[in-house]
XYZ file of N, CA and C in Angstrom:
600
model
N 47.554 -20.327 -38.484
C 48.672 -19.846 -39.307
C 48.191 -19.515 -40.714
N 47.356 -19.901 -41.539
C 47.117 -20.034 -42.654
C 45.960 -18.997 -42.631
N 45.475 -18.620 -41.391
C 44.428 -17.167 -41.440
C 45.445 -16.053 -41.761
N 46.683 -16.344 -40.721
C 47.347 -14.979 -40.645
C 48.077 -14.522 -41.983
N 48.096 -15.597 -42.805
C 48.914 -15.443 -44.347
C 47.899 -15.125 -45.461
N 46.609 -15.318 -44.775
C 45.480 -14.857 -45.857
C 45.341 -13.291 -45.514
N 45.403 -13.108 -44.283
C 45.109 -11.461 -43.565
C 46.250 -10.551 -44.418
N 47.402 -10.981 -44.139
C 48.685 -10.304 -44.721
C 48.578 -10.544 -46.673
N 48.416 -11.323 -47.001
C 48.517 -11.347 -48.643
C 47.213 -10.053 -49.077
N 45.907 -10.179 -48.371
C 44.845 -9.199 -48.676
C 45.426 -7.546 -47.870
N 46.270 -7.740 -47.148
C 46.897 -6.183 -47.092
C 47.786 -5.759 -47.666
N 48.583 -6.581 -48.405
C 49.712 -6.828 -49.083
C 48.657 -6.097 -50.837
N 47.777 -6.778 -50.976
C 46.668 -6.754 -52.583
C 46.388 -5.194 -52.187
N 45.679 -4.614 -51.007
C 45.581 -3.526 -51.346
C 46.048 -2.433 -50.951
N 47.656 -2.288 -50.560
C 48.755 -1.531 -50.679
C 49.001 -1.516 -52.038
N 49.040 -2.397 -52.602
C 49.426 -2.461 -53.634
C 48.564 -1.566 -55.047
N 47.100 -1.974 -54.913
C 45.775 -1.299 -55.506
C 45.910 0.422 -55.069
N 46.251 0.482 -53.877
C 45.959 2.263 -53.383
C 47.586 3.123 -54.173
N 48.140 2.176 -54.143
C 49.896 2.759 -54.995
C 49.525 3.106 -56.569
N 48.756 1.876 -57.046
C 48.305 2.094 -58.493
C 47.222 3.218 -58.478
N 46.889 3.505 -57.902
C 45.651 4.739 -58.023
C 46.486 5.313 -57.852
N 47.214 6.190 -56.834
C 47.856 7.532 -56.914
C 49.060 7.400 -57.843
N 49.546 6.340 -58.479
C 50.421 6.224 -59.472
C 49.646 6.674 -61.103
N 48.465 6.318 -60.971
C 47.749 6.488 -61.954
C 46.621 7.765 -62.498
N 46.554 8.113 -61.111
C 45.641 9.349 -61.284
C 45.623 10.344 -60.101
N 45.544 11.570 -61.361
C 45.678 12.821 -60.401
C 44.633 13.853 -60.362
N 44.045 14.753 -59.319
C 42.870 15.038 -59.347
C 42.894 16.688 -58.728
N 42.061 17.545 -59.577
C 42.342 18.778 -58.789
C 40.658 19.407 -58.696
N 40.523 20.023 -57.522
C 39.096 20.284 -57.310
C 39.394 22.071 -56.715
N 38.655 22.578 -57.610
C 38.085 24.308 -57.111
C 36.884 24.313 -57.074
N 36.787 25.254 -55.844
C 35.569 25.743 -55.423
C 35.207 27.305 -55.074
N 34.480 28.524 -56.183
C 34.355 29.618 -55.495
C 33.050 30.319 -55.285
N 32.921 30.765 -54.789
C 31.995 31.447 -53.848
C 32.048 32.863 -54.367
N 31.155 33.485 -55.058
C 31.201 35.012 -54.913
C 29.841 35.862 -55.027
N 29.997 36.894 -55.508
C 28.539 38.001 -55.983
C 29.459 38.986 -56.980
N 27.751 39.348 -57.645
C 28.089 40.337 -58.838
C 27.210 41.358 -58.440
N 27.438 42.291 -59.117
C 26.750 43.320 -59.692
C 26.550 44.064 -60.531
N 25.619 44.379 -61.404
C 25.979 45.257 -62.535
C 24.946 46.796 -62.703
N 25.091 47.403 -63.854
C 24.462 48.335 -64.254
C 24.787 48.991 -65.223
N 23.796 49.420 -66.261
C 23.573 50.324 -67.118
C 23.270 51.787 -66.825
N 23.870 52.690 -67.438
C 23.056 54.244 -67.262
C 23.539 54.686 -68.635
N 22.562 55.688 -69.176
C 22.345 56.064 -70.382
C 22.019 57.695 -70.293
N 22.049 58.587 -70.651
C 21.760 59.975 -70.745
C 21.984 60.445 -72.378
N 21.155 61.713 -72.769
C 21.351 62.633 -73.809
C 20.741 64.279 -73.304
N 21.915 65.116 -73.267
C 21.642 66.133 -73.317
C 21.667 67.247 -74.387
N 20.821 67.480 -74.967
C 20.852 67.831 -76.138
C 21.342 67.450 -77.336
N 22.559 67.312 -78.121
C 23.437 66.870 -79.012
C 23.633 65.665 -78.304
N 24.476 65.441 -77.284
C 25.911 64.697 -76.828
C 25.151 63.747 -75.520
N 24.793 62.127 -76.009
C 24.965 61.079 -75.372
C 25.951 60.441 -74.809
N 25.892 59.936 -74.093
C 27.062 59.332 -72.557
C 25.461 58.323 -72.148
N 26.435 57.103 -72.119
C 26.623 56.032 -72.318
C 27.475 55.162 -70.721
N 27.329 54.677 -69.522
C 28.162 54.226 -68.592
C 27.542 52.883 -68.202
N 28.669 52.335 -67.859
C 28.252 50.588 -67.067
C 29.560 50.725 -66.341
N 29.106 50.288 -65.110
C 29.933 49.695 -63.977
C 29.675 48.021 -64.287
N 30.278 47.574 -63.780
C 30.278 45.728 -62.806
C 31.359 45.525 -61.794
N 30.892 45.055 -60.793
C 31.739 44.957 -59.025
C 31.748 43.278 -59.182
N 32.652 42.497 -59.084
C 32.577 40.946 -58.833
C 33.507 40.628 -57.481
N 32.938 40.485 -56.259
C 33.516 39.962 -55.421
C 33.457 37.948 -55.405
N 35.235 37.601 -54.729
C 35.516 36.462 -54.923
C 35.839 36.257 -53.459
N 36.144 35.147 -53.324
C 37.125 34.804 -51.819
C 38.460 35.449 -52.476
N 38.925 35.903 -53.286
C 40.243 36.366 -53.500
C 40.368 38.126 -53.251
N 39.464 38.403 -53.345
C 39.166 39.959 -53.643
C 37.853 40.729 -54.458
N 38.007 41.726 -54.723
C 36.908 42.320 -55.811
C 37.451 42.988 -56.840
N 36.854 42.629 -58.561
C 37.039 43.406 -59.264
C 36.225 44.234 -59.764
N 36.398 45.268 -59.999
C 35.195 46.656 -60.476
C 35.985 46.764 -61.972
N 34.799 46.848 -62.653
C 34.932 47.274 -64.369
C 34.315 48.669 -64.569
N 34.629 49.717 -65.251
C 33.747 50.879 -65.523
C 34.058 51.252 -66.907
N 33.384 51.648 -67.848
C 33.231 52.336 -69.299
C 32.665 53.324 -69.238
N 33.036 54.024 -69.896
C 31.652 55.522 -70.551
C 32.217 55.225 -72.103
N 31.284 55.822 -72.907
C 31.339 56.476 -74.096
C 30.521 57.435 -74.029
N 30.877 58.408 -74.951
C 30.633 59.851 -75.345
C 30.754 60.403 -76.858
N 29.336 60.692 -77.378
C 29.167 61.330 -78.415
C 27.933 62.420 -78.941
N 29.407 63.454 -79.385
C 28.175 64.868 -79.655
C 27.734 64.734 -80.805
N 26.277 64.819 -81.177
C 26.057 64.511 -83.027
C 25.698 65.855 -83.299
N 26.443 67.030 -82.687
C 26.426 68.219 -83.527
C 27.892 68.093 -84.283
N 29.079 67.759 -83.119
C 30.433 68.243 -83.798
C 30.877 66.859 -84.186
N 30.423 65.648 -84.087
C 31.068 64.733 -84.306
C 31.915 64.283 -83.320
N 32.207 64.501 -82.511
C 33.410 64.266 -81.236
C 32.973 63.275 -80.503
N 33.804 62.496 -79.777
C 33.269 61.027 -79.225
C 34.547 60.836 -78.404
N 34.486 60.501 -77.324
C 35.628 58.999 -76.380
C 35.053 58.522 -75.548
N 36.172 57.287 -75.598
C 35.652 56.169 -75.249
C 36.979 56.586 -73.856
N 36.519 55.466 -72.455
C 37.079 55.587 -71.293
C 36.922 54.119 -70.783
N 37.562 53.364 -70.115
C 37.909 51.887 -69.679
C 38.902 52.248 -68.119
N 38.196 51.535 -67.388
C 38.689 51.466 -66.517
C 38.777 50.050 -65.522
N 39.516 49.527 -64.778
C 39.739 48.561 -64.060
C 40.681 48.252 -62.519
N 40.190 47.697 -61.372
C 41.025 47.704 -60.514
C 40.591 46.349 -59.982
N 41.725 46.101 -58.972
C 41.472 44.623 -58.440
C 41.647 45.332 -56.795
N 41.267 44.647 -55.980
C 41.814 45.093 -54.570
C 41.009 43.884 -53.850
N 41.772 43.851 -52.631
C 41.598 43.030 -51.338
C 41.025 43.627 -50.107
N 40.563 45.352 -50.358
C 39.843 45.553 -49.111
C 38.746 45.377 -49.496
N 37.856 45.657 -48.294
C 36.249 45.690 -47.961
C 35.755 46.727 -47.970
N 35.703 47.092 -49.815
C 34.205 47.868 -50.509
C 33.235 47.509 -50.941
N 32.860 46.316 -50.732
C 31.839 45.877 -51.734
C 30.700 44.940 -50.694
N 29.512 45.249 -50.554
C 28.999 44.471 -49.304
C 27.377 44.011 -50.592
N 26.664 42.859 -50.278
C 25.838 42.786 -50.612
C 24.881 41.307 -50.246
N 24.017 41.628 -49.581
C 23.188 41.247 -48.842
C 22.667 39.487 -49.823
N 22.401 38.505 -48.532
C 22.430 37.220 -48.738
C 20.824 37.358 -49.358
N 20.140 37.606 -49.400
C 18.547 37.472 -50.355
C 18.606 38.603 -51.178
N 19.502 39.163 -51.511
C 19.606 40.267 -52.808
C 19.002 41.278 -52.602
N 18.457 41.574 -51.411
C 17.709 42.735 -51.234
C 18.651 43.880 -51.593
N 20.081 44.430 -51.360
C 20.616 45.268 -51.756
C 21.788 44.817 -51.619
N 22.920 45.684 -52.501
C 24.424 46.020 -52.340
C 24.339 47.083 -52.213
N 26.275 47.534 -52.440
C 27.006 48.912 -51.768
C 28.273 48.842 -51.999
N 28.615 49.481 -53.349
C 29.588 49.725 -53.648
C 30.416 51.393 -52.935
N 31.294 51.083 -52.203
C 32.129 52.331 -51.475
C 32.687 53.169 -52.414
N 32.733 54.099 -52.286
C 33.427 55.260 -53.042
C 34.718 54.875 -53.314
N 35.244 54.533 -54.922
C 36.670 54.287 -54.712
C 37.334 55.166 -56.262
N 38.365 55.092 -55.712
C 39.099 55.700 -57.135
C 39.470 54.773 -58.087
N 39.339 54.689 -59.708
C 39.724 53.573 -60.409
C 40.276 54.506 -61.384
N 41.679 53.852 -61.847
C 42.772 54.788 -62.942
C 41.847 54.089 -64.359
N 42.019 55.058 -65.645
C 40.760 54.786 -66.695
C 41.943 55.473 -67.661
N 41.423 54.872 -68.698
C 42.335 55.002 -70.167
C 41.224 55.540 -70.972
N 41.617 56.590 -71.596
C 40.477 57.602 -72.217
C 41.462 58.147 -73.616
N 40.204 57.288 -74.647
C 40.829 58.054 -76.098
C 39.498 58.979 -76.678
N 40.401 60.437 -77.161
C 39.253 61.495 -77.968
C 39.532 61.158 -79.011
N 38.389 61.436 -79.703
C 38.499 61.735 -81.341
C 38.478 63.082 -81.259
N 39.712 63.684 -82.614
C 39.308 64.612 -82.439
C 38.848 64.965 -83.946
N 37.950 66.150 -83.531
C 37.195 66.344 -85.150
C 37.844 67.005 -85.812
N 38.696 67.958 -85.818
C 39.895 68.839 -86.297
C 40.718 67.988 -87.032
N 41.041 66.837 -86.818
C 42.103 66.232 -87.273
C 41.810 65.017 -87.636
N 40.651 64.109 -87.285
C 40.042 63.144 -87.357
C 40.903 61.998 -86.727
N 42.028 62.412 -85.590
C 42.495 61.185 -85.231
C 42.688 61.064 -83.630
N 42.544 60.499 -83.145
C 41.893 59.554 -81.445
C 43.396 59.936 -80.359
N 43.035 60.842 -79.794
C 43.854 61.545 -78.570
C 43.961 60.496 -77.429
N 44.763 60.274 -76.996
C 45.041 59.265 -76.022
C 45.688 59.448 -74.692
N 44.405 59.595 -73.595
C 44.522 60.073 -71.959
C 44.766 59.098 -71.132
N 45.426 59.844 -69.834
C 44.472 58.226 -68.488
C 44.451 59.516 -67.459
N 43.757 59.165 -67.107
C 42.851 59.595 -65.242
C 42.728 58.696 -64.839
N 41.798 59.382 -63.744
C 40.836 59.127 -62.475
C 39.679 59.219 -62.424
N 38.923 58.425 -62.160
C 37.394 58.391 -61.837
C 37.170 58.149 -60.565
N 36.594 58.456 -59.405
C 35.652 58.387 -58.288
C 34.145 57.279 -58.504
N 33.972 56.359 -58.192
C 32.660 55.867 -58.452
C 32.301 55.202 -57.335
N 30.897 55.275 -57.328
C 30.320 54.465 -56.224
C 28.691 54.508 -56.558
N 28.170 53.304 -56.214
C 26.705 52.737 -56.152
C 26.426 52.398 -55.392
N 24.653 52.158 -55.106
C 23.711 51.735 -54.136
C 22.572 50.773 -55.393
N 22.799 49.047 -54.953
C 21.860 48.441 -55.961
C 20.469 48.234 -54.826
N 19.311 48.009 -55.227
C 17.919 47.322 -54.147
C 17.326 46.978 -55.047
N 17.012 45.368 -54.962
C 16.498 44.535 -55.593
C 14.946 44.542 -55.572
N 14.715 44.080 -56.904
C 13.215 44.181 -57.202
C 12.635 43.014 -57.558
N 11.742 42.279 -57.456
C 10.880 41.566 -58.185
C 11.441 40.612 -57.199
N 11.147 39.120 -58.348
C 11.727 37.844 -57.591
C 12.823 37.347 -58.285
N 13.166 36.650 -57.104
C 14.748 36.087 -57.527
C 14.484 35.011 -58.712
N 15.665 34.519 -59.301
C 16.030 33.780 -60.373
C 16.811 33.275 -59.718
N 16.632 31.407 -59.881
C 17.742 30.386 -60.003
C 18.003 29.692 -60.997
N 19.734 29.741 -61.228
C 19.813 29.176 -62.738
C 20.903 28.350 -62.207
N 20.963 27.137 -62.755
C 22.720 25.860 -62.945
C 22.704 25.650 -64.140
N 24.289 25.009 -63.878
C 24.521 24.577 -65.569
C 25.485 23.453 -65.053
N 25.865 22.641 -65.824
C 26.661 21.659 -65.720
C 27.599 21.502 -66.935
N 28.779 20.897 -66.727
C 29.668 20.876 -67.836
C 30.699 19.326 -67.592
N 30.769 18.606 -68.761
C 32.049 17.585 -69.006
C 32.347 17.521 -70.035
N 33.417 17.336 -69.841
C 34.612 17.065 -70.839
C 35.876 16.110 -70.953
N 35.520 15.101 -71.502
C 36.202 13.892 -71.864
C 37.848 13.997 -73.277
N 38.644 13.663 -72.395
C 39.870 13.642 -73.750
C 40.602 12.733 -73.229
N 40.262 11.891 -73.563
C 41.014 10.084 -72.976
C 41.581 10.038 -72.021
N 42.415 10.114 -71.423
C 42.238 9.878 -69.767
C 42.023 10.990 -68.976
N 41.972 12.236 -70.197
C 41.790 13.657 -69.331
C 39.991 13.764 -69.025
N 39.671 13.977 -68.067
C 37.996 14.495 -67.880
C 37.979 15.811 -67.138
N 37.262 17.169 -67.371
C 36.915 17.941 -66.958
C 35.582 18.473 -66.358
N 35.274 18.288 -64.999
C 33.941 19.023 -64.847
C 33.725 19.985 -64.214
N 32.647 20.725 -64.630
C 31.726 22.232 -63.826
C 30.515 22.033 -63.329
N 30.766 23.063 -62.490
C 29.218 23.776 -62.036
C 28.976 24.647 -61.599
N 27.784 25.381 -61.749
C 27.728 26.446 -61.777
C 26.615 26.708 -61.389
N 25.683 27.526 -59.628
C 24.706 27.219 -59.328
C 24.542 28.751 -58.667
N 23.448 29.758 -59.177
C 23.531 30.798 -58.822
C 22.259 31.632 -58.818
N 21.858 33.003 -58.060
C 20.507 33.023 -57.446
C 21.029 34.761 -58.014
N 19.530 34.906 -58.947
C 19.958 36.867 -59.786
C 18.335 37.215 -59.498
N 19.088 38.793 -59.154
C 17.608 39.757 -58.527
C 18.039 40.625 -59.990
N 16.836 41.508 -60.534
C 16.422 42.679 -61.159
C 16.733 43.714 -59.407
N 17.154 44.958 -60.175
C 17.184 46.247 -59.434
C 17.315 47.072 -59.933
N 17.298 48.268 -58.641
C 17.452 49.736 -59.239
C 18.439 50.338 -58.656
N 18.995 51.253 -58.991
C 20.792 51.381 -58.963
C 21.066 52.790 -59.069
N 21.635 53.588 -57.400
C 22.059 55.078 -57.673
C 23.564 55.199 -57.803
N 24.086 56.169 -58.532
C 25.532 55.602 -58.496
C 25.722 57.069 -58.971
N 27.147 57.564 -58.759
C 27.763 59.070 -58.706
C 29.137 58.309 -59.245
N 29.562 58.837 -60.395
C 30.555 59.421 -60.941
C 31.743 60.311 -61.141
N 32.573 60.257 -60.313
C 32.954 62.066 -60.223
C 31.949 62.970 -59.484
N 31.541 62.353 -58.733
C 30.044 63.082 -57.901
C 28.801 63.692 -58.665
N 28.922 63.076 -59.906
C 27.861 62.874 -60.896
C 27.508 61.694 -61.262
N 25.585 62.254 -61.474
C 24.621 61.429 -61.936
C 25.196 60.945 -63.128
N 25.275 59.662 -63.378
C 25.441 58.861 -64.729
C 24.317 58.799 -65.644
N 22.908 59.021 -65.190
C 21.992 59.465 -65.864
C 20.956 58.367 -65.613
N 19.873 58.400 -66.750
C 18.834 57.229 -66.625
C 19.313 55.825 -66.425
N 18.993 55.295 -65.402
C 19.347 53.560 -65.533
C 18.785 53.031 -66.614
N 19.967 52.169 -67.627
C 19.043 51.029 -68.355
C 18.696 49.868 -67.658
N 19.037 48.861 -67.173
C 18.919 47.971 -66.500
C 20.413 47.972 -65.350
N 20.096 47.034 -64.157
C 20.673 47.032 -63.112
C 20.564 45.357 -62.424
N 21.284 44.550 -62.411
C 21.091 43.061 -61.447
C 21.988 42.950 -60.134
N 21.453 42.612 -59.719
C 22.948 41.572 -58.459
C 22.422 40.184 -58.767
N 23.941 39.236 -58.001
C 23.644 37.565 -58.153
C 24.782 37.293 -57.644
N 24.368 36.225 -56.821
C 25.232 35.581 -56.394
C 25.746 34.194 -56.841
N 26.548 33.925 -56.643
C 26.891 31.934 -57.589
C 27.965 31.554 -56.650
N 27.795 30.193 -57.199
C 28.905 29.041 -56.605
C 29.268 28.367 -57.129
N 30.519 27.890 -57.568
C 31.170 27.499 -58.827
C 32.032 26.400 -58.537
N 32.217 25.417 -58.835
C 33.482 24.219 -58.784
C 33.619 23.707 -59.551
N 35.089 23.252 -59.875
C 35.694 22.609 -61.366
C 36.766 21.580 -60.742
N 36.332 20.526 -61.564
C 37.451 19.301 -60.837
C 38.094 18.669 -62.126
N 39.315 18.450 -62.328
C 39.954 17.778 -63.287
C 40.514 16.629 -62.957
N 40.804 15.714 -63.487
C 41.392 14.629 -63.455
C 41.933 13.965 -63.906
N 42.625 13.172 -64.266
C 43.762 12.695 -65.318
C 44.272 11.275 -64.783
N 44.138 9.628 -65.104
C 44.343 8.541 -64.896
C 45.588 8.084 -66.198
């Protein structure tokens, strides 16, 4: 009899202990998985430099593509700038588990485009369409980089990580079914990321 009241008081102690933990603390954990890509291209034809970078970031949520140009003639003074951005959930963006290459699909991205104009000296304000698409193939050897992160604020703690594998490449890519010009530099990389918070 006096076993069975010791068995029950020690299940009784830690019902009681597992209530105070989830009474006391709450805990949230992310984890994502993705790849990048980027690139530079640079051109001057005579007077008038243009200036372009893409970046493609696929997530488990989707992919986002970034694109810029700038443009400036140093005969007339004339210059714009162009920004563009889209998010989507289909499958354009493929790129290979040892970085040997990606493949960005031909897609349309809507772009916000301001001129200067030299006549008047004040910044004309467009939006279009751009067409873009790339081919990255990795060069050299890979790079592995982590980082770690905490953050303490009395019962709040925050941590990261961040563990990810980047190739050098070379990068063809059409514009409006135009050359963007000389590549400056070009990478892919892949990472893996988790952040856990907690609060007692």
């Amino acid at each position: 009899m006096r076993k069975s009241y010791t068995i029950i008081f020690a299940l009784v102690v830690l019902l009681f202990t597992a209530m105070g933990v989830d009474a006391l603390e709450s805990k949230a954990i992310e984890r994502n998985n993705g790849a990048y890509a980027f690139a530079d291209w640079a051109e001057t034809n005579g007077d008038v430099t243009t200036c372009t970078y893409l970046s493609v970031t696929e997530t488990d949520d989707g992919t986002d593509i970034y694109v810029s140009m700038w443009e400036y003639n140093g005969m007339t003074g004339e210059s714009y700038d162009a920004y563009g951005y889209m998010f989507t959930e289909d499958d354009i963006f493929s790129i290979d588990k040892k970085l040997d290459s990606a493949s960005l699909s031909a897609v349309d991205i809507g772009v916000e485009k301001w001129f200067l104009d030299y006549n008047t000296g004040e910044y004309v304000y467009e939006t279009g369409t751009v067409t873009v698409e790339a081919d990255w193939t990795g060069i050299g050897d890979i790079s592995r980089g982590s980082s770690r992160y905490v953050s303490r604020d009395g019962d709040y703690v925050f941590r990261s990580t961040d563990n990810s594998l980047s190739r050098e490449a070379t990068v063809t890519g059409l514009i409006d079914g135009n050359d963007p010009g000389t590549q400056s530099f070009a990478s892919m990389s892949r990472f893996k990321t988790a952040y856990m918070s907690m609060e007692k």
